Amino acid sequence: KQIGLTIPAADVRLITSKGDLYSWKYLAEVKHLFSKNLSDHSVKACKQLCAGVGQTFEAILPTTIGFASGEHTEPTPFETLRTSVSFTSRIAELTEYTEELKRQIRDAGETLNAEASLRHALEEDLKNAKEKCTSLKKELQQSRDRADFFERIVFRYTEGMNETFPILNEMRDNIISMGDGQFLKEGCHLN
């Protein structure tokens, strides 16, 4: 059917001749099956033939392998290489290869999606970290400003105290010199 012919099973020949409408393309591993007629083969060989249809051999038009002179000839090494795999096998290989490519594309898509999700999460984390850093910088600046404010207040109070202590000491000395400041001598120390 692959070459468009329907041949009754009784008319199928393994050894084809000039007048046949078909010939065989086969892998080297089954070449021995085409060295004698179907009726001369064992049951095991017939089972091999049944199992190998479309896998290890197939029918082809006779012009495709060298019937130029009207006689069956062995294919050239190039033709053997080119036709060493059956179409069915090649289709199966290509189908398998296509499925593998589809799987790889699907896996790559899943990996890409996972990486995109991870990137999005990391960008969100980075954004949050930057916001937190900005907030902490503001808090730190506010703390510095408060510390500077209190430092200035402490400095002013210290200056005020330094100005006040001599005045208070002078007042104490004046009270003591008046003679009525005995309680200050004993109980009040301003240094």
Coordinates of N, CA and C in Angstrom, one line a residue:
K1 N 0.8 -1.2 0.0 CA 0.0 0.0 0.0 C 0.9 1.3 0.0
Q2 N 2.0 1.2 0.6 CA 2.9 2.4 0.7 C 3.3 2.9 -0.7
I3 N 3.4 2.0 -1.7 CA 3.8 2.5 -3.0 C 2.6 2.5 -4.0
G4 N 1.4 2.3 -3.4 CA 0.2 2.4 -4.2 C -0.2 1.1 -4.9
L5 N 0.4 0.0 -4.5 CA 0.0 -1.3 -5.1 C -0.6 -2.2 -4.1
T6 N -1.5 -3.0 -4.5 CA -2.1 -4.1 -3.7 C -1.8 -5.4 -4.4
I7 N -1.0 -6.2 -3.8 CA -0.5 -7.5 -4.4 C -1.0 -8.6 -3.5
P8 N -1.7 -9.6 -4.0 CA -2.2 -10.8 -3.2 C -1.0 -11.4 -2.6
A9 N -1.2 -11.9 -1.3 CA -0.1 -12.6 -0.6 C 0.6 -13.7 -1.4
A10 N -0.2 -14.4 -2.1 CA 0.4 -15.6 -2.9 C 1.3 -15.1 -4.0
D11 N 1.2 -13.9 -4.4 CA 2.0 -13.3 -5.5 C 3.3 -12.6 -5.0
V12 N 3.4 -12.4 -3.7 CA 4.5 -11.7 -3.2 C 5.8 -12.5 -3.3
R13 N 6.9 -11.9 -3.9 CA 8.2 -12.6 -4.0 C 9.2 -11.8 -3.3
L14 N 10.1 -12.5 -2.6 CA 11.2 -11.9 -1.9 C 12.4 -11.6 -2.9
I15 N 12.5 -12.5 -3.9 CA 13.5 -12.3 -4.9 C 12.8 -11.7 -6.1
T16 N 12.9 -10.4 -6.4 CA 12.2 -9.8 -7.5 C 13.0 -9.8 -8.8
S17 N 12.2 -9.7 -9.9 CA 12.9 -9.7 -11.2 C 12.4 -8.4 -12.0
K18 N 12.9 -8.4 -13.2 CA 12.7 -7.2 -14.1 C 11.2 -6.9 -14.2
G19 N 10.3 -7.8 -14.3 CA 8.9 -7.6 -14.6 C 8.1 -7.2 -13.4
D20 N 8.7 -7.4 -12.2 CA 7.9 -7.1 -11.0 C 7.6 -5.6 -10.8
L21 N 6.5 -5.3 -10.3 CA 6.1 -3.9 -10.1 C 6.7 -3.3 -8.8
Y22 N 7.4 -4.1 -8.1 CA 8.0 -3.6 -6.8 C 9.4 -4.3 -6.6
S23 N 10.1 -3.7 -5.7 CA 11.4 -4.3 -5.2 C 11.4 -4.1 -3.7
W24 N 12.5 -4.5 -3.1 CA 12.6 -4.4 -1.6 C 13.7 -3.4 -1.2
K25 N 13.4 -2.7 -0.2 CA 14.5 -1.9 0.4 C 14.6 -2.5 1.8
Y26 N 15.8 -2.9 2.2 CA 15.9 -3.6 3.5 C 17.2 -3.2 4.2
L27 N 17.2 -3.4 5.5 CA 18.4 -3.1 6.3 C 19.3 -4.3 6.2
A28 N 20.6 -4.1 6.4 CA 21.6 -5.2 6.2 C 21.3 -6.4 7.1
E29 N 20.8 -6.1 8.2 CA 20.5 -7.2 9.2 C 19.5 -8.2 8.7
V30 N 18.7 -7.9 7.7 CA 17.7 -8.8 7.2 C 17.9 -9.2 5.8
K31 N 19.1 -8.8 5.3 CA 19.4 -9.1 3.9 C 19.3 -10.6 3.5
H32 N 19.7 -11.4 4.5 CA 19.6 -12.9 4.2 C 18.2 -13.4 3.9
L33 N 17.2 -12.7 4.4 CA 15.8 -13.1 4.2 C 15.4 -12.9 2.7
F34 N 16.1 -12.1 2.0 CA 15.7 -11.8 0.6 C 16.7 -12.6 -0.4
S35 N 17.4 -13.6 0.2 CA 18.3 -14.4 -0.7 C 17.6 -15.6 -1.2
K36 N 16.4 -15.9 -0.7 CA 15.7 -17.1 -1.2 C 14.2 -16.8 -1.2
N37 N 13.4 -17.7 -1.9 CA 12.0 -17.5 -2.0 C 11.3 -17.7 -0.7
L38 N 10.1 -17.1 -0.5 CA 9.4 -17.2 0.7 C 9.1 -18.7 1.0
S39 N 8.8 -19.5 0.1 CA 8.4 -20.9 0.3 C 9.6 -21.7 0.8
D40 N 10.9 -21.2 0.6 CA 12.1 -21.9 1.0 C 12.5 -21.5 2.5
H41 N 11.8 -20.6 3.1 CA 12.2 -20.1 4.4 C 11.5 -21.0 5.5
S42 N 12.1 -20.9 6.7 CA 11.6 -21.6 7.8 C 10.5 -20.7 8.4
V43 N 9.7 -21.3 9.4 CA 8.7 -20.6 10.1 C 9.3 -19.4 10.8
K44 N 10.4 -19.6 11.4 CA 11.1 -18.5 12.1 C 11.4 -17.3 11.2
A45 N 11.9 -17.6 10.0 CA 12.2 -16.6 9.0 C 10.9 -15.8 8.6
C46 N 9.8 -16.6 8.4 CA 8.5 -16.0 8.1 C 8.0 -15.1 9.2
K47 N 8.2 -15.5 10.4 CA 7.9 -14.6 11.6 C 8.7 -13.3 11.6
Q48 N 10.0 -13.5 11.2 CA 10.9 -12.3 11.1 C 10.4 -11.3 10.0
L49 N 9.9 -11.9 8.9 CA 9.4 -11.1 7.8 C 8.2 -10.4 8.3
C50 N 7.3 -11.1 8.9 CA 6.0 -10.5 9.4 C 6.3 -9.3 10.4
A51 N 7.2 -9.6 11.3 CA 7.5 -8.6 12.3 C 8.3 -7.4 11.7
G52 N 9.0 -7.6 10.6 CA 9.9 -6.5 10.1 C 9.2 -5.6 9.0
V53 N 8.0 -5.9 8.6 CA 7.3 -5.1 7.6 C 7.3 -3.7 8.1
G54 N 7.8 -2.8 7.3 CA 7.8 -1.4 7.6 C 8.9 -1.0 8.7
Q55 N 9.5 -1.9 9.3 CA 10.5 -1.6 10.3 C 11.9 -1.9 9.8
T56 N 12.1 -3.1 9.2 CA 13.5 -3.4 8.7 C 13.5 -3.6 7.2
F57 N 12.3 -3.6 6.6 CA 12.2 -3.6 5.1 C 10.9 -3.0 4.7
E58 N 10.8 -2.6 3.4 CA 9.6 -2.2 2.8 C 9.6 -2.3 1.3
A59 N 8.5 -2.3 0.7 CA 8.4 -2.4 -0.8 C 8.6 -1.0 -1.3
I60 N 9.3 -0.9 -2.4 CA 9.6 0.3 -3.1 C 9.4 0.1 -4.6
L61 N 9.3 1.2 -5.4 CA 9.2 1.0 -6.8 C 10.6 0.6 -7.3
P62 N 10.6 -0.3 -8.3 CA 11.9 -0.8 -8.8 C 12.9 0.2 -9.3
T63 N 12.4 1.4 -9.8 CA 13.3 2.4 -10.4 C 14.1 3.1 -9.3
T64 N 13.7 2.9 -8.1 CA 14.4 3.7 -7.0 C 15.7 3.0 -6.6
I65 N 16.0 1.8 -7.0 CA 17.2 1.2 -6.5 C 18.0 0.6 -7.7
G66 N 17.8 1.0 -8.9 CA 18.8 0.6 -9.9 C 18.3 -0.4 -10.9
F67 N 17.1 -0.2 -11.5 CA 16.7 -1.1 -12.6 C 16.9 -0.5 -13.9
A68 N 17.9 0.3 -14.0 CA 18.1 1.0 -15.3 C 18.3 0.1 -16.5
S69 N 19.0 -1.0 -16.2 CA 19.3 -1.9 -17.3 C 18.2 -3.0 -17.4
G70 N 17.2 -2.9 -16.5 CA 16.2 -4.0 -16.5 C 16.5 -5.1 -15.6
E71 N 17.6 -5.1 -15.0 CA 18.0 -6.2 -14.1 C 18.2 -5.6 -12.7
H72 N 17.9 -6.5 -11.7 CA 18.0 -6.1 -10.3 C 19.5 -6.0 -10.0
T73 N 19.9 -4.8 -9.5 CA 21.3 -4.6 -9.1 C 21.4 -4.2 -7.6
E74 N 22.5 -4.4 -7.0 CA 22.7 -4.0 -5.6 C 22.8 -2.5 -5.6
P75 N 22.2 -1.9 -4.6 CA 22.3 -0.4 -4.5 C 23.7 0.0 -4.2
T76 N 24.0 1.2 -4.6 CA 25.4 1.8 -4.4 C 25.5 2.1 -2.9
P77 N 26.7 2.3 -2.4 CA 26.9 2.6 -1.0 C 26.1 3.8 -0.5
F78 N 26.0 4.8 -1.4 CA 25.3 6.0 -1.1 C 23.8 5.7 -1.0
E79 N 23.3 4.9 -1.9 CA 21.9 4.5 -1.9 C 21.6 3.6 -0.7
T80 N 22.5 2.8 -0.3 CA 22.4 1.9 0.9 C 22.3 2.8 2.1
L81 N 23.2 3.8 2.2 CA 23.2 4.7 3.3 C 21.9 5.5 3.4
R82 N 21.5 6.0 2.2 CA 20.3 6.8 2.2 C 19.0 6.0 2.5
T83 N 19.0 4.7 2.1 CA 17.8 3.9 2.2 C 17.9 2.9 3.3
S84 N 18.9 3.0 4.1 CA 19.2 1.9 5.1 C 18.1 1.9 6.2
V85 N 17.4 2.9 6.4 CA 16.3 2.9 7.4 C 15.0 3.1 6.7
S86 N 14.0 2.3 7.1 CA 12.7 2.3 6.4 C 12.0 3.6 6.7
F87 N 11.1 4.0 5.9 CA 10.4 5.2 6.1 C 9.6 5.1 7.4
T88 N 9.0 4.0 7.7 CA 8.3 3.9 8.9 C 9.2 4.1 10.1
S89 N 10.4 3.5 10.1 CA 11.4 3.7 11.2 C 11.8 5.1 11.3
R90 N 12.0 5.7 10.1 CA 12.4 7.1 10.1 C 11.3 8.0 10.6
I91 N 10.1 7.7 10.3 CA 9.0 8.5 10.8 C 8.9 8.3 12.3
A92 N 9.1 7.1 12.8 CA 9.0 6.8 14.2 C 10.2 7.6 14.9
E93 N 11.4 7.6 14.3 CA 12.5 8.3 14.9 C 12.2 9.8 15.0
L94 N 11.6 10.4 13.8 CA 11.3 11.8 13.8 C 10.2 12.1 14.8
T95 N 9.2 11.3 14.9 CA 8.1 11.5 15.8 C 8.7 11.5 17.3
E96 N 9.6 10.6 17.6 CA 10.2 10.5 18.9 C 11.0 11.8 19.1
Y97 N 11.8 12.2 18.1 CA 12.6 13.4 18.2 C 11.7 14.6 18.4
T98 N 10.6 14.7 17.7 CA 9.7 15.8 17.8 C 9.1 15.8 19.2
E99 N 8.7 14.7 19.8 CA 8.2 14.6 21.1 C 9.2 15.0 22.1
E100 N 10.5 14.6 21.9 CA 11.6 15.1 22.8 C 11.8 16.6 22.7
L101 N 11.7 17.1 21.5 CA 11.8 18.6 21.4 C 10.6 19.3 22.1
K102 N 9.4 18.7 21.9 CA 8.3 19.3 22.6 C 8.4 19.3 24.1
R103 N 9.0 18.1 24.6 CA 9.2 18.0 26.0 C 10.3 19.1 26.5
Q104 N 11.3 19.2 25.7 CA 12.4 20.2 26.0 C 11.8 21.6 26.0
I105 N 10.9 21.9 25.0 CA 10.3 23.2 25.0 C 9.4 23.4 26.2
R106 N 8.6 22.4 26.5 CA 7.7 22.5 27.7 C 8.6 22.7 28.9
D107 N 9.6 21.9 29.1 CA 10.5 22.1 30.3 C 11.1 23.4 30.3
A108 N 11.6 23.9 29.2 CA 12.2 25.2 29.1 C 11.2 26.3 29.5
G109 N 9.9 26.1 29.0 CA 8.9 27.1 29.3 C 8.6 27.1 30.8
E110 N 8.5 25.9 31.4 CA 8.3 25.8 32.9 C 9.5 26.4 33.6
T111 N 10.7 26.1 33.2 CA 11.9 26.7 33.8 C 11.8 28.3 33.7
L112 N 11.5 28.7 32.5 CA 11.4 30.2 32.3 C 10.3 30.8 33.2
N113 N 9.2 30.1 33.3 CA 8.1 30.6 34.2 C 8.5 30.6 35.6
A114 N 9.2 29.6 36.1 CA 9.7 29.5 37.4 C 10.7 30.6 37.7
E115 N 11.6 30.8 36.7 CA 12.7 31.9 36.9 C 12.0 33.2 36.9
A116 N 11.0 33.4 36.1 CA 10.3 34.7 36.0 C 9.6 35.0 37.4
S117 N 9.0 33.9 37.9 CA 8.3 34.1 39.2 C 9.3 34.4 40.3
L118 N 10.5 33.7 40.3 CA 11.5 33.9 41.2 C 12.1 35.3 41.1
R119 N 12.3 35.8 39.8 CA 12.8 37.1 39.6 C 11.8 38.1 40.1
H120 N 10.5 37.9 39.9 CA 9.5 38.8 40.4 C 9.5 38.9 41.9
A121 N 9.6 37.7 42.5 CA 9.7 37.7 44.0 C 10.9 38.4 44.5
L122 N 12.1 38.2 43.9 CA 13.3 38.8 44.3 C 13.2 40.3 44.1
E123 N 12.6 40.8 43.0 CA 12.4 42.2 42.7 C 11.5 42.8 43.8
E124 N 10.5 42.1 44.2 CA 9.6 42.6 45.2 C 10.4 42.6 46.6
D125 N 11.2 41.6 46.9 CA 12.0 41.6 48.1 C 13.0 42.8 48.1
L126 N 13.6 43.1 46.9 CA 14.5 44.2 46.8 C 13.8 45.5 47.0
K127 N 12.6 45.6 46.4 CA 11.8 46.9 46.6 C 11.5 47.1 48.0
N128 N 11.1 46.0 48.7 CA 10.8 46.1 50.2 C 12.0 46.4 51.0
A129 N 13.1 45.8 50.6 CA 14.4 46.1 51.3 C 14.8 47.6 51.1
K130 N 14.6 48.1 49.9 CA 15.0 49.5 49.7 C 14.1 50.4 50.5
E131 N 12.8 50.1 50.5 CA 11.8 50.9 51.3 C 12.2 50.9 52.8
K132 N 12.5 49.7 53.3 CA 12.9 49.5 54.7 C 14.2 50.3 54.9
C133 N 15.2 50.2 54.0 CA 16.4 51.0 54.1 C 16.1 52.5 54.2
T134 N 15.3 53.0 53.3 CA 14.9 54.4 53.3 C 14.3 54.8 54.6
S135 N 13.4 53.9 55.1 CA 12.7 54.2 56.4 C 13.7 54.2 57.5
L136 N 14.6 53.3 57.5 CA 15.6 53.2 58.6 C 16.6 54.5 58.5
K137 N 16.9 54.9 57.3 CA 17.7 56.1 57.1 C 17.0 57.3 57.7
K138 N 15.7 57.4 57.5 CA 14.9 58.5 58.0 C 14.9 58.5 59.5
E139 N 14.7 57.3 60.1 CA 14.7 57.1 61.5 C 16.0 57.5 62.1
L140 N 17.1 57.0 61.4 CA 18.4 57.3 61.9 C 18.7 58.8 61.9
Q141 N 18.2 59.5 60.8 CA 18.4 61.0 60.7 C 17.6 61.7 61.8
Q142 N 16.4 61.2 62.1 CA 15.6 61.8 63.2 C 16.3 61.6 64.5
S143 N 16.9 60.4 64.7 CA 17.6 60.1 66.0 C 18.8 61.0 66.1
R144 N 19.5 61.2 65.0 CA 20.7 62.1 65.0 C 20.2 63.5 65.3
D145 N 19.1 63.9 64.7 CA 18.6 65.3 64.9 C 18.3 65.5 66.4
R146 N 17.6 64.5 67.0 CA 17.2 64.5 68.4 C 18.5 64.5 69.3
A147 N 19.4 63.7 68.9 CA 20.7 63.6 69.7 C 21.4 65.0 69.7
D148 N 21.4 65.6 68.5 CA 22.1 66.9 68.3 C 21.3 67.9 69.2
F149 N 20.0 67.9 69.1 CA 19.2 68.8 69.9 C 19.5 68.7 71.4
F150 N 19.5 67.4 71.9 CA 19.7 67.2 73.3 C 21.2 67.6 73.7
E151 N 22.1 67.3 72.8 CA 23.5 67.7 73.0 C 23.6 69.2 73.2
R152 N 22.9 69.9 72.3 CA 22.9 71.4 72.4 C 22.3 71.9 73.7
I153 N 21.2 71.2 74.1 CA 20.6 71.6 75.4 C 21.5 71.3 76.6
V154 N 22.1 70.1 76.5 CA 23.1 69.8 77.6 C 24.2 70.8 77.6
F155 N 24.7 71.2 76.5 CA 25.8 72.1 76.4 C 25.4 73.5 77.0
R156 N 24.1 73.9 76.6 CA 23.6 75.2 77.1 C 23.5 75.1 78.6
Y157 N 22.9 74.0 79.1 CA 22.8 73.9 80.6 C 24.1 73.9 81.3
T158 N 25.1 73.2 80.7 CA 26.4 73.1 81.2 C 27.0 74.5 81.3
E159 N 26.9 75.3 80.2 CA 27.4 76.7 80.2 C 26.7 77.5 81.2
G160 N 25.4 77.3 81.3 CA 24.6 78.0 82.3 C 25.0 77.7 83.7
M161 N 25.3 76.4 84.0 CA 25.7 76.0 85.3 C 27.1 76.5 85.6
N162 N 28.0 76.5 84.5 CA 29.3 77.1 84.7 C 29.2 78.6 85.1
E163 N 28.3 79.3 84.5 CA 28.1 80.7 84.8 C 27.4 80.9 86.2
T164 N 26.5 79.9 86.5 CA 25.8 80.1 87.8 C 26.6 79.7 89.0
F165 N 27.4 78.7 89.0 CA 28.2 78.2 90.1 C 29.1 79.4 90.7
P166 N 29.8 80.1 89.9 CA 30.6 81.2 90.6 C 29.7 82.3 91.3
I167 N 28.5 82.5 90.7 CA 27.6 83.5 91.3 C 27.1 82.9 92.6
L168 N 26.7 81.7 92.6 CA 26.2 81.0 93.8 C 27.3 81.0 94.9
N169 N 28.5 80.7 94.5 CA 29.6 80.6 95.4 C 29.9 82.0 96.0
E170 N 29.8 83.0 95.2 CA 30.0 84.4 95.7 C 28.9 84.7 96.7
M171 N 27.6 84.3 96.3 CA 26.5 84.6 97.3 C 26.7 83.9 98.6
R172 N 27.2 82.7 98.5 CA 27.4 81.9 99.7 C 28.5 82.6 100.6
D173 N 29.5 83.0 99.9 CA 30.6 83.7 100.7 C 30.1 85.0 101.3
N174 N 29.3 85.7 100.6 CA 28.7 86.9 101.2 C 27.8 86.7 102.4
I175 N 27.1 85.6 102.3 CA 26.2 85.3 103.4 C 27.0 84.8 104.6
I176 N 28.1 84.1 104.4 CA 29.0 83.6 105.4 C 29.6 84.8 106.1
S177 N 30.1 85.7 105.3 CA 30.8 86.9 105.8 C 29.9 87.8 106.6
M178 N 28.6 87.7 106.4 CA 27.7 88.5 107.2 C 27.5 87.9 108.6
G179 N 27.9 86.7 108.8 CA 27.9 86.0 110.1 C 26.6 85.3 110.3
D180 N 25.7 85.4 109.5 CA 24.5 84.7 109.7 C 24.4 83.4 108.9
G181 N 25.4 83.0 108.3 CA 25.4 81.9 107.4 C 26.0 80.6 107.9
Q182 N 25.9 80.4 109.2 CA 26.5 79.2 109.8 C 25.8 77.9 109.2
F183 N 24.5 77.9 108.9 CA 23.9 76.8 108.4 C 24.4 76.5 107.0
L184 N 24.8 77.5 106.3 CA 25.3 77.3 104.9 C 26.7 76.6 104.9
K185 N 27.5 77.0 105.9 CA 28.8 76.3 106.0 C 28.7 74.9 106.3
E186 N 27.8 74.5 107.1 CA 27.7 73.1 107.5 C 26.8 72.3 106.5
G187 N 25.8 72.9 106.0 CA 24.9 72.1 105.2 C 24.8 72.3 103.7
C188 N 25.4 73.3 103.2 CA 25.2 73.6 101.8 C 26.6 73.7 101.1
H189 N 26.8 72.8 100.2 CA 28.0 72.8 99.4 C 27.7 72.9 98.0
L190 N 28.2 73.9 97.4 CA 27.8 74.2 96.0 C 28.8 73.8 95.0
N191 N 29.9 73.2 95.4 CA 31.0 72.8 94.5 C 30.7 71.4 94.1

